[in-house]
């Protein structure tokens, strides 16, 4: 398991307030486990350790093998919770390889680049949407489906398209009924951003060549400890400190920081998890991100000396499979011979120590999450740890962490402007605004 270090909160601490936050975190976990808080019909993920057996791990592996065999590229269409978890894991472990993600934006430029890759290649498609009505996913599904039909004929749909969606409702359910392609179900009681360990994440991760059995075993090992209502539970501790800093020290923005670029999409997944769960009713810690040392040369200035509303959480890897020695240079024009024969990870550690101390001196409270090495097991642990922490944090803020009513506003506007018959009045209002403001 990973290690948490809260020492860089010391100078901000107030024992009474911290104890209050800890008690609130414990109560919040109890509420989650007793399933009597808001959004309690979306708590299936709490029992992933039991649930995951039902996701037909073997069947998913077989489907992945079939897709891998017939495809140069497996296209995965989805957005938000139907995309980021798989993307995070795959990017972290081996890059995209055979997998191409689409349907996560409305950019003609991105689509052109994707389609260019597909010329003369064998392809298959995994389309993922719980609602089955999401615009971005539906559009990319139409386009890729057309390519598949033109290339291989309608009869190929059942071999080349897999749908991951709701049990009973939505466009994809109708599509499966008509064309008989393979379908996996996203359980009713697991929302998008908590769904990475359902077929939503498991199938793309298996298609990228990873052993999803590791995910199952890890969840079984880890979840019992995340359900313990005591101060050893890492999710309780993380939720306690971040909310203590938010409530008592006005640290409204949390940066999740990693020292390896492969964490970029993991952090995007984290931003979605916390942003969509907590940011409502006028409250919530704003999730932000940086990759160090890259971003020390950009946002680093603000982190050190800008407005003091920041807290940081740093993911630090301790061991790498391969390391590199800095070569000795006979000229030494750059005066770096002092570090010749030192390893790159040694220098990365120097950067980590130096930056952490400097930011703490600059009044940024910091939580450190130290992981032994980058592996599927550790990513699984981190993800489920953050899910528990997010549920606890949401209840500490007295909000429902499992809905996203704010996201519906822009979606409704889009539907009206795209001609939805039930939204004619809204369309007129929006068109007036467009004429006035754009
Ligand atoms: O967390 C969520 O619920 C959202 O981010 C959804 O996953 C996202 O909007 C995609 O929805 P759907 O799977 O219905 O297409």
Coordinates of C-alpha atoms and ligand atoms in Angstrom, one line a residue:
X1 CA 0.0 0.0 0.0
X2 CA 1.0 3.6 -0.3
X3 CA 2.2 5.8 2.6
X4 CA 0.6 9.1 3.6
X5 CA 2.7 11.9 5.2
X6 CA 0.9 14.9 6.8
X7 CA 4.0 16.4 8.4
X8 CA 3.8 19.4 6.1
X9 CA 0.5 20.5 7.7
X10 CA 2.2 21.0 11.1
X11 CA 2.5 24.8 11.2
X12 CA -1.1 25.2 10.2
X13 CA -2.6 22.9 12.8
X14 CA -5.1 23.7 15.5
X15 CA -5.8 20.6 17.5
X16 CA -9.4 21.4 18.3
X17 CA -10.4 22.1 14.7
X18 CA -8.4 19.1 13.4
X19 CA -10.3 16.9 15.9
X20 CA -13.6 18.3 14.7
X21 CA -12.7 17.5 11.1
X22 CA -11.6 14.0 12.1
X23 CA -14.8 13.3 13.9
X24 CA -16.8 14.7 11.0
X25 CA -14.8 12.4 8.6
X26 CA -15.6 9.4 10.7
X27 CA -19.3 10.3 10.9
X28 CA -19.3 10.7 7.1
X29 CA -17.8 7.3 6.5
X30 CA -20.4 5.8 8.8
X31 CA -23.1 7.5 6.9
X32 CA -21.7 6.1 3.6
X33 CA -21.5 2.6 5.0
X34 CA -25.0 2.8 6.6
X35 CA -26.3 4.1 3.3
X36 CA -28.4 6.8 4.9
X37 CA -26.9 10.0 3.3
X38 CA -27.8 11.9 0.2
X39 CA -27.2 10.0 -3.1
X40 CA -27.3 6.6 -1.3
X41 CA -28.7 4.8 -4.3
X42 CA -25.3 5.4 -6.0
X43 CA -23.1 3.5 -3.5
X44 CA -22.5 0.2 -5.4
X45 CA -18.8 1.1 -5.6
X46 CA -18.4 0.8 -1.8
X47 CA -18.8 -3.0 -2.4
X48 CA -16.6 -3.4 -5.4
X49 CA -14.8 -6.2 -3.6
X50 CA -18.0 -8.2 -3.8
X51 CA -19.5 -6.6 -6.9
X52 CA -16.5 -7.2 -9.2
X53 CA -17.1 -10.9 -9.2
X54 CA -20.3 -10.2 -11.1
X55 CA -18.6 -8.3 -13.9
X56 CA -17.6 -11.6 -15.6
X57 CA -13.9 -11.0 -15.5
X58 CA -13.3 -14.1 -17.6
X59 CA -15.9 -13.0 -20.1
X60 CA -14.4 -9.6 -20.4
X61 CA -11.0 -11.1 -21.0
X62 CA -12.3 -13.3 -23.8
X63 CA -14.0 -10.3 -25.4
X64 CA -10.8 -8.3 -25.2
X65 CA -8.8 -11.1 -26.8
X66 CA -11.3 -11.3 -29.7
X67 CA -11.1 -7.5 -30.3
X68 CA -7.3 -7.5 -30.1
X69 CA -7.2 -10.3 -32.6
X70 CA -9.3 -8.6 -35.3
X71 CA -8.1 -5.1 -34.8
X72 CA -5.1 -2.9 -35.5
X73 CA -6.9 -0.3 -33.4
X74 CA -9.7 -0.6 -30.8
X75 CA -11.6 2.6 -30.6
X76 CA -13.1 3.5 -27.3
X77 CA -15.9 6.2 -27.4
X78 CA -17.0 7.8 -24.2
X79 CA -16.6 10.9 -22.1
X80 CA -16.3 11.9 -18.4
X81 CA -16.7 8.9 -16.2
X82 CA -17.2 6.7 -19.3
X83 CA -13.6 7.5 -20.4
X84 CA -11.2 9.0 -17.9
X85 CA -10.7 6.0 -15.7
X86 CA -9.6 3.7 -18.5
X87 CA -7.6 6.4 -20.1
X88 CA -5.8 7.1 -16.8
X89 CA -4.8 3.5 -16.2
X90 CA -3.8 2.9 -19.8
X91 CA -1.7 6.1 -20.1
X92 CA 0.0 5.4 -16.8
X93 CA 1.0 1.8 -17.7
X94 CA 1.9 1.7 -21.3
X95 CA 0.4 4.5 -23.3
X96 CA -2.5 4.0 -25.7
X97 CA -0.9 1.4 -28.0
X98 CA -3.9 -0.3 -29.8
X99 CA -6.4 1.8 -28.1
X100 CA -7.7 5.1 -29.5
X101 CA -10.1 7.2 -27.4
X102 CA -12.7 9.3 -29.2
X103 CA -16.0 10.9 -28.3
X104 CA -14.5 13.0 -25.5
X105 CA -14.9 16.4 -27.3
X106 CA -16.5 18.0 -30.3
X107 CA -13.3 19.0 -32.1
X108 CA -13.2 18.5 -35.9
X109 CA -9.4 18.8 -35.7
X110 CA -9.1 15.9 -33.1
X111 CA -11.6 13.8 -35.2
X112 CA -9.6 14.3 -38.3
X113 CA -6.4 13.2 -36.6
X114 CA -8.1 10.1 -35.3
X115 CA -9.7 9.2 -38.6
X116 CA -6.3 9.7 -40.4
X117 CA -4.9 7.0 -38.2
X118 CA -7.6 4.5 -39.2
X119 CA -6.8 4.5 -43.0
X120 CA -6.2 0.9 -44.1
X121 CA -6.4 -0.4 -40.6
X122 CA -8.6 -3.0 -39.1
X123 CA -10.7 -1.5 -36.4
X124 CA -13.3 -2.4 -33.8
X125 CA -15.3 -0.1 -31.4
X126 CA -16.2 -0.1 -27.7
X127 CA -18.9 2.5 -27.1
X128 CA -19.5 3.5 -23.5
X129 CA -22.4 5.5 -22.2
X130 CA -24.5 4.9 -19.2
X131 CA -27.3 7.2 -20.3
X132 CA -26.9 6.4 -23.9
X133 CA -27.8 10.0 -24.7
X134 CA -24.5 11.9 -24.4
X135 CA -23.9 14.1 -27.4
X136 CA -20.2 13.7 -27.8
X137 CA -20.3 9.9 -27.5
X138 CA -23.4 9.6 -29.8
X139 CA -21.7 11.6 -32.5
X140 CA -18.5 9.7 -32.5
X141 CA -20.4 6.4 -32.3
X142 CA -22.3 7.4 -35.5
X143 CA -19.1 8.2 -37.3
X144 CA -17.1 5.2 -36.3
X145 CA -20.1 2.8 -36.7
X146 CA -20.5 4.1 -40.3
X147 CA -16.9 3.5 -41.1
X148 CA -17.2 -0.1 -39.7
X149 CA -20.4 -0.8 -41.7
X150 CA -18.9 0.7 -45.0
X151 CA -15.7 -1.4 -44.5
X152 CA -17.0 -4.7 -43.2
X153 CA -20.8 -4.7 -43.8
X154 CA -23.7 -4.6 -41.3
X155 CA -23.2 -8.2 -40.4
X156 CA -19.8 -7.3 -38.8
X157 CA -21.4 -5.2 -36.1
X158 CA -21.9 -8.1 -33.7
X159 CA -18.2 -8.9 -33.9
X160 CA -16.7 -5.4 -34.1
X161 CA -18.9 -3.3 -31.8
X162 CA -19.3 -3.8 -28.0
X163 CA -21.7 -1.6 -26.1
X164 CA -21.3 -0.8 -22.4
X165 CA -24.4 0.9 -21.1
X166 CA -27.5 0.7 -18.8
X167 CA -29.4 -2.5 -18.3
X168 CA -32.7 -1.3 -19.8
X169 CA -32.7 2.2 -21.1
X170 CA -31.1 4.4 -23.7
X171 CA -30.2 4.4 -27.4
X172 CA -27.4 1.7 -27.0
X173 CA -29.9 -0.7 -25.5
X174 CA -32.0 -0.4 -28.6
X175 CA -29.0 -0.8 -30.8
X176 CA -27.9 -4.0 -29.1
X177 CA -31.4 -5.4 -29.4
X178 CA -31.5 -4.7 -33.1
X179 CA -28.0 -5.8 -34.1
X180 CA -27.2 -8.4 -31.4
X181 CA -23.8 -7.2 -30.5
X182 CA -22.0 -7.8 -27.2
X183 CA -23.2 -5.7 -24.3
X184 CA -21.9 -5.1 -20.8
X185 CA -24.1 -3.5 -18.1
X186 CA -23.1 -0.5 -16.0
X187 CA -24.9 -1.1 -12.7
X188 CA -27.7 1.3 -11.7
X189 CA -26.1 2.0 -8.4
X190 CA -22.6 3.1 -9.7
X191 CA -22.3 6.6 -11.2
X192 CA -20.0 7.5 -14.1
X193 CA -17.0 8.8 -12.2
X194 CA -17.1 5.9 -9.8
X195 CA -17.4 3.3 -12.6
X196 CA -13.7 2.5 -13.6
X197 CA -13.9 -0.9 -12.0
X198 CA -17.0 -2.0 -13.9
X199 CA -16.8 -3.1 -17.6
X200 CA -16.5 0.7 -18.3
X201 CA -12.8 0.5 -17.3
X202 CA -12.2 -3.2 -17.2
X203 CA -12.8 -3.9 -20.9
X204 CA -10.6 -1.1 -22.3
X205 CA -7.9 -1.9 -19.7
X206 CA -8.0 -5.6 -20.7
X207 CA -7.8 -4.6 -24.4
X208 CA -4.7 -2.6 -23.6
X209 CA -3.1 -5.9 -22.5
X210 CA -3.4 -5.6 -18.7
X211 CA -4.4 -8.4 -16.4
X212 CA -7.7 -7.2 -14.9
X213 CA -7.5 -10.1 -12.4
X214 CA -5.0 -7.9 -10.5
X215 CA -7.7 -5.2 -10.1
X216 CA -10.1 -7.7 -8.7
X217 CA -7.5 -9.1 -6.2
X218 CA -6.4 -5.6 -5.1
X219 CA -9.9 -4.4 -4.5
X220 CA -10.6 -7.4 -2.3
X221 CA -7.4 -6.8 -0.3
X222 CA -7.8 -3.0 0.1
X223 CA -11.5 -2.2 0.5
X224 CA -12.0 -3.7 4.0
X225 CA -9.3 -1.4 5.4
X226 CA -11.0 1.6 3.7
X227 CA -14.2 0.7 5.5
X228 CA -12.7 0.9 9.0
X229 CA -14.1 3.9 11.0
X230 CA -10.8 4.8 12.7
X231 CA -8.0 7.3 12.4
X232 CA -5.7 4.8 10.7
X233 CA -8.0 4.7 7.6
X234 CA -6.1 6.6 4.9
X235 CA -9.3 7.9 3.3
X236 CA -10.5 9.3 6.6
X237 CA -7.1 11.0 7.2
X238 CA -6.9 12.5 3.7
X239 CA -10.5 13.7 3.9
X240 CA -9.8 15.2 7.3
X241 CA -6.7 17.2 6.4
X242 CA -8.0 18.6 3.1
X243 CA -11.3 19.7 4.6
X244 CA -9.5 21.0 7.7
X245 CA -7.4 23.2 5.5
X246 CA -10.4 24.3 3.4
X247 CA -12.6 25.1 6.4
X248 CA -10.2 26.6 8.9
X249 CA -7.4 28.0 6.8
X250 CA -9.2 29.1 3.6
X251 CA -7.2 26.7 1.4
X252 CA -9.8 26.5 -1.3
X253 CA -7.8 25.0 -4.1
X254 CA -6.1 21.7 -4.0
X255 CA -3.3 20.8 -6.5
X256 CA -2.7 17.2 -7.1
X257 CA 0.9 16.9 -8.2
X258 CA 3.0 14.1 -9.6
X259 CA 6.6 13.9 -10.6
X260 CA 5.9 11.6 -13.6
X261 CA 4.1 12.7 -16.8
X262 CA 2.4 9.4 -17.0
X263 CA 0.1 10.6 -14.1
X264 CA -1.4 13.3 -16.3
X265 CA -4.6 11.5 -17.0
X266 CA -4.8 9.9 -13.6
X267 CA -4.9 13.4 -12.3
X268 CA -7.6 14.3 -14.9
X269 CA -9.6 11.4 -13.5
X270 CA -9.1 12.7 -9.9
X271 CA -10.1 16.2 -11.0
X272 CA -13.3 14.8 -12.4
X273 CA -14.0 12.7 -9.4
X274 CA -13.6 15.5 -6.9
X275 CA -14.8 18.4 -9.1
X276 CA -18.0 16.8 -10.2
X277 CA -18.7 15.3 -6.8
X278 CA -17.9 18.3 -4.5
X279 CA -18.4 21.4 -6.5
X280 CA -22.1 22.3 -5.8
X281 CA -24.3 24.4 -3.5
X282 CA -21.6 27.1 -3.6
X283 CA -19.0 25.0 -1.8
X284 CA -16.2 22.5 -2.6
X285 CA -12.4 22.4 -2.8
X286 CA -11.4 23.3 -6.3
X287 CA -9.3 20.5 -7.8
X288 CA -6.3 21.6 -9.9
X289 CA -3.1 19.9 -11.1
X290 CA 0.5 20.1 -12.0
X291 CA 3.3 17.8 -13.2
X292 CA 6.6 18.5 -11.6
X293 CA 9.2 19.5 -12.4
X294 CA 7.7 20.5 -15.7
X295 CA 5.2 22.9 -14.3
X296 CA 7.7 24.4 -11.8
X297 CA 8.8 26.4 -14.8
X298 CA 5.3 27.8 -15.3
X299 CA 2.7 27.7 -12.5
X300 CA 5.5 27.1 -10.0
X301 CA 5.9 30.9 -9.5
X302 CA 2.2 31.2 -8.5
X303 CA 2.4 28.2 -6.2
X304 CA 5.3 29.7 -4.4
X305 CA 4.2 33.3 -4.1
X306 CA 0.6 33.9 -5.5
X307 CA -2.5 34.1 -3.5
X308 CA -2.3 31.8 -0.5
X309 CA -5.4 29.8 -1.1
X310 CA -3.6 26.6 -2.1
X311 CA -3.0 23.2 -0.6
X312 CA -1.0 20.5 -2.4
X313 CA -1.2 16.7 -2.5
X314 CA 1.9 15.2 -4.0
X315 CA 2.1 11.6 -5.5
X316 CA 5.8 10.6 -5.3
X317 CA 7.1 7.3 -6.7
X318 CA 10.0 5.8 -4.7
X319 CA 11.3 3.1 -7.1
X320 CA 11.6 2.9 -10.8
X321 CA 12.2 -0.3 -12.8
X322 CA 14.9 1.4 -14.8
X323 CA 17.0 4.4 -13.8
X324 CA 19.7 6.4 -15.5
X325 CA 23.1 7.6 -14.5
X326 CA 24.1 11.2 -15.4
X327 CA 27.2 11.0 -17.6
X328 CA 30.6 12.6 -16.6
X329 CA 31.5 15.4 -19.1
X330 CA 35.1 16.1 -19.6
X331 CA 34.4 19.8 -20.4
X332 CA 31.9 20.4 -17.6
X333 CA 30.8 23.7 -19.2
X334 CA 27.5 23.5 -17.2
X335 CA 29.3 22.6 -13.9
X336 CA 27.1 19.6 -13.4
X337 CA 29.9 17.2 -12.9
X338 CA 29.0 17.4 -9.2
X339 CA 26.1 15.1 -10.0
X340 CA 27.8 12.8 -12.6
X341 CA 27.2 9.2 -11.8
X342 CA 24.2 10.1 -9.7
X343 CA 20.9 8.5 -10.8
X344 CA 18.0 10.5 -12.3
X345 CA 15.7 9.4 -9.5
X346 CA 18.2 10.7 -7.0
X347 CA 18.1 14.1 -8.7
X348 CA 14.3 13.9 -8.9
X349 CA 14.3 13.3 -5.1
X350 CA 16.4 16.4 -4.6
X351 CA 13.8 18.4 -6.6
X352 CA 11.0 16.9 -4.5
X353 CA 12.7 17.7 -1.2
X354 CA 13.7 21.2 -2.3
X355 CA 10.2 22.1 -3.8
X356 CA 8.2 20.6 -0.9
X357 CA 10.3 22.6 1.7
X358 CA 10.1 25.8 -0.4
X359 CA 6.3 25.6 -0.9
X360 CA 5.7 24.8 2.8
X361 CA 7.9 27.8 3.6
X362 CA 5.6 29.7 1.3
X363 CA 2.6 28.7 3.4
X364 CA 1.2 25.8 1.3
X365 CA 0.1 22.8 3.4
X366 CA 1.1 19.6 1.7
X367 CA 0.1 16.0 1.9
X368 CA 2.5 13.4 0.4
X369 CA 1.3 10.1 -1.0
X370 CA 4.4 7.9 -1.4
X371 CA 4.0 4.9 -3.7
X372 CA 6.5 2.2 -4.1
X373 CA 6.4 1.8 -7.9
X374 CA 4.1 2.4 -10.8
X375 CA 1.9 -0.7 -11.2
X376 CA -1.7 -1.7 -11.9
X377 CA -2.0 -2.8 -8.3
X378 CA -1.0 0.6 -6.9
X379 CA -3.1 2.5 -9.4
X380 CA -6.1 0.4 -8.3
X381 CA -5.3 1.1 -4.6
X382 CA -5.0 4.8 -5.3
X383 CA -8.2 5.0 -7.3
X384 CA -10.4 3.2 -4.7
X385 CA -8.7 5.2 -1.9
X386 CA -9.7 8.5 -3.7
X387 CA -13.2 7.2 -4.2
X388 CA -13.7 6.5 -0.5
X389 CA -12.0 9.9 0.3
X390 CA -14.3 11.7 -2.1
X391 CA -17.5 10.2 -0.6
X392 CA -16.3 11.1 2.9
X393 CA -15.3 14.6 1.8
X394 CA -18.7 15.2 0.1
X395 CA -20.6 14.3 3.2
X396 CA -18.2 16.5 5.3
X397 CA -19.2 19.4 3.1
X398 CA -22.9 18.5 3.6
X399 CA -23.5 18.0 -0.1
X400 CA -24.6 15.0 -2.3
X401 CA -21.4 13.9 -3.9
X402 CA -23.1 11.5 -6.2
X403 CA -25.2 13.8 -8.5
X404 CA -24.1 16.4 -11.0
X405 CA -27.1 18.8 -11.4
X406 CA -24.8 21.6 -12.7
X407 CA -23.7 19.6 -15.7
X408 CA -27.3 19.4 -16.9
X409 CA -27.6 23.1 -17.5
X410 CA -25.3 23.3 -20.5
X411 CA -26.6 20.0 -21.8
X412 CA -30.2 21.3 -21.7
X413 CA -29.1 24.5 -23.6
X414 CA -27.4 22.3 -26.2
X415 CA -30.4 20.1 -26.6
X416 CA -32.6 23.2 -27.1
X417 CA -30.3 24.7 -29.7
X418 CA -30.0 21.4 -31.5
X419 CA -33.8 21.4 -32.0
X420 CA -35.3 19.3 -29.2
X421 CA -39.1 19.6 -29.6
X422 CA -39.8 19.9 -25.9
X423 CA -37.5 22.9 -25.5
X424 CA -38.8 25.3 -28.1
X425 CA -39.2 28.3 -25.7
X426 CA -35.7 27.8 -24.3
X427 CA -34.3 27.7 -27.8
X428 CA -35.9 31.1 -28.6
X429 CA -34.5 32.6 -25.4
X430 CA -31.0 31.2 -26.1
X431 CA -31.1 32.5 -29.7
X432 CA -31.9 36.0 -28.4
X433 CA -29.0 35.8 -26.0
X434 CA -26.7 34.6 -28.8
X435 CA -27.6 37.5 -31.0
X436 CA -27.0 39.9 -28.2
X437 CA -23.8 38.6 -26.8
X438 CA -21.8 36.9 -29.5
Ligands
LIG1 O1 -19.6 11.1 -13.6 C1 -20.6 11.2 -14.4 O2 -21.7 10.8 -14.1 C2 -20.3 11.9 -15.7 O3 -19.1 12.3 -15.9 C3 -20.6 10.9 -16.9 O4 -19.8 9.8 -16.7 C4 -20.5 11.5 -18.3 O5 -21.3 12.6 -18.4 C5 -20.8 10.5 -19.4 O6 -22.1 10.0 -19.2 P1 -22.7 8.8 -20.0 O7 -21.9 7.6 -19.5 O8 -24.1 8.7 -19.6 O9 -22.5 9.1 -21.5

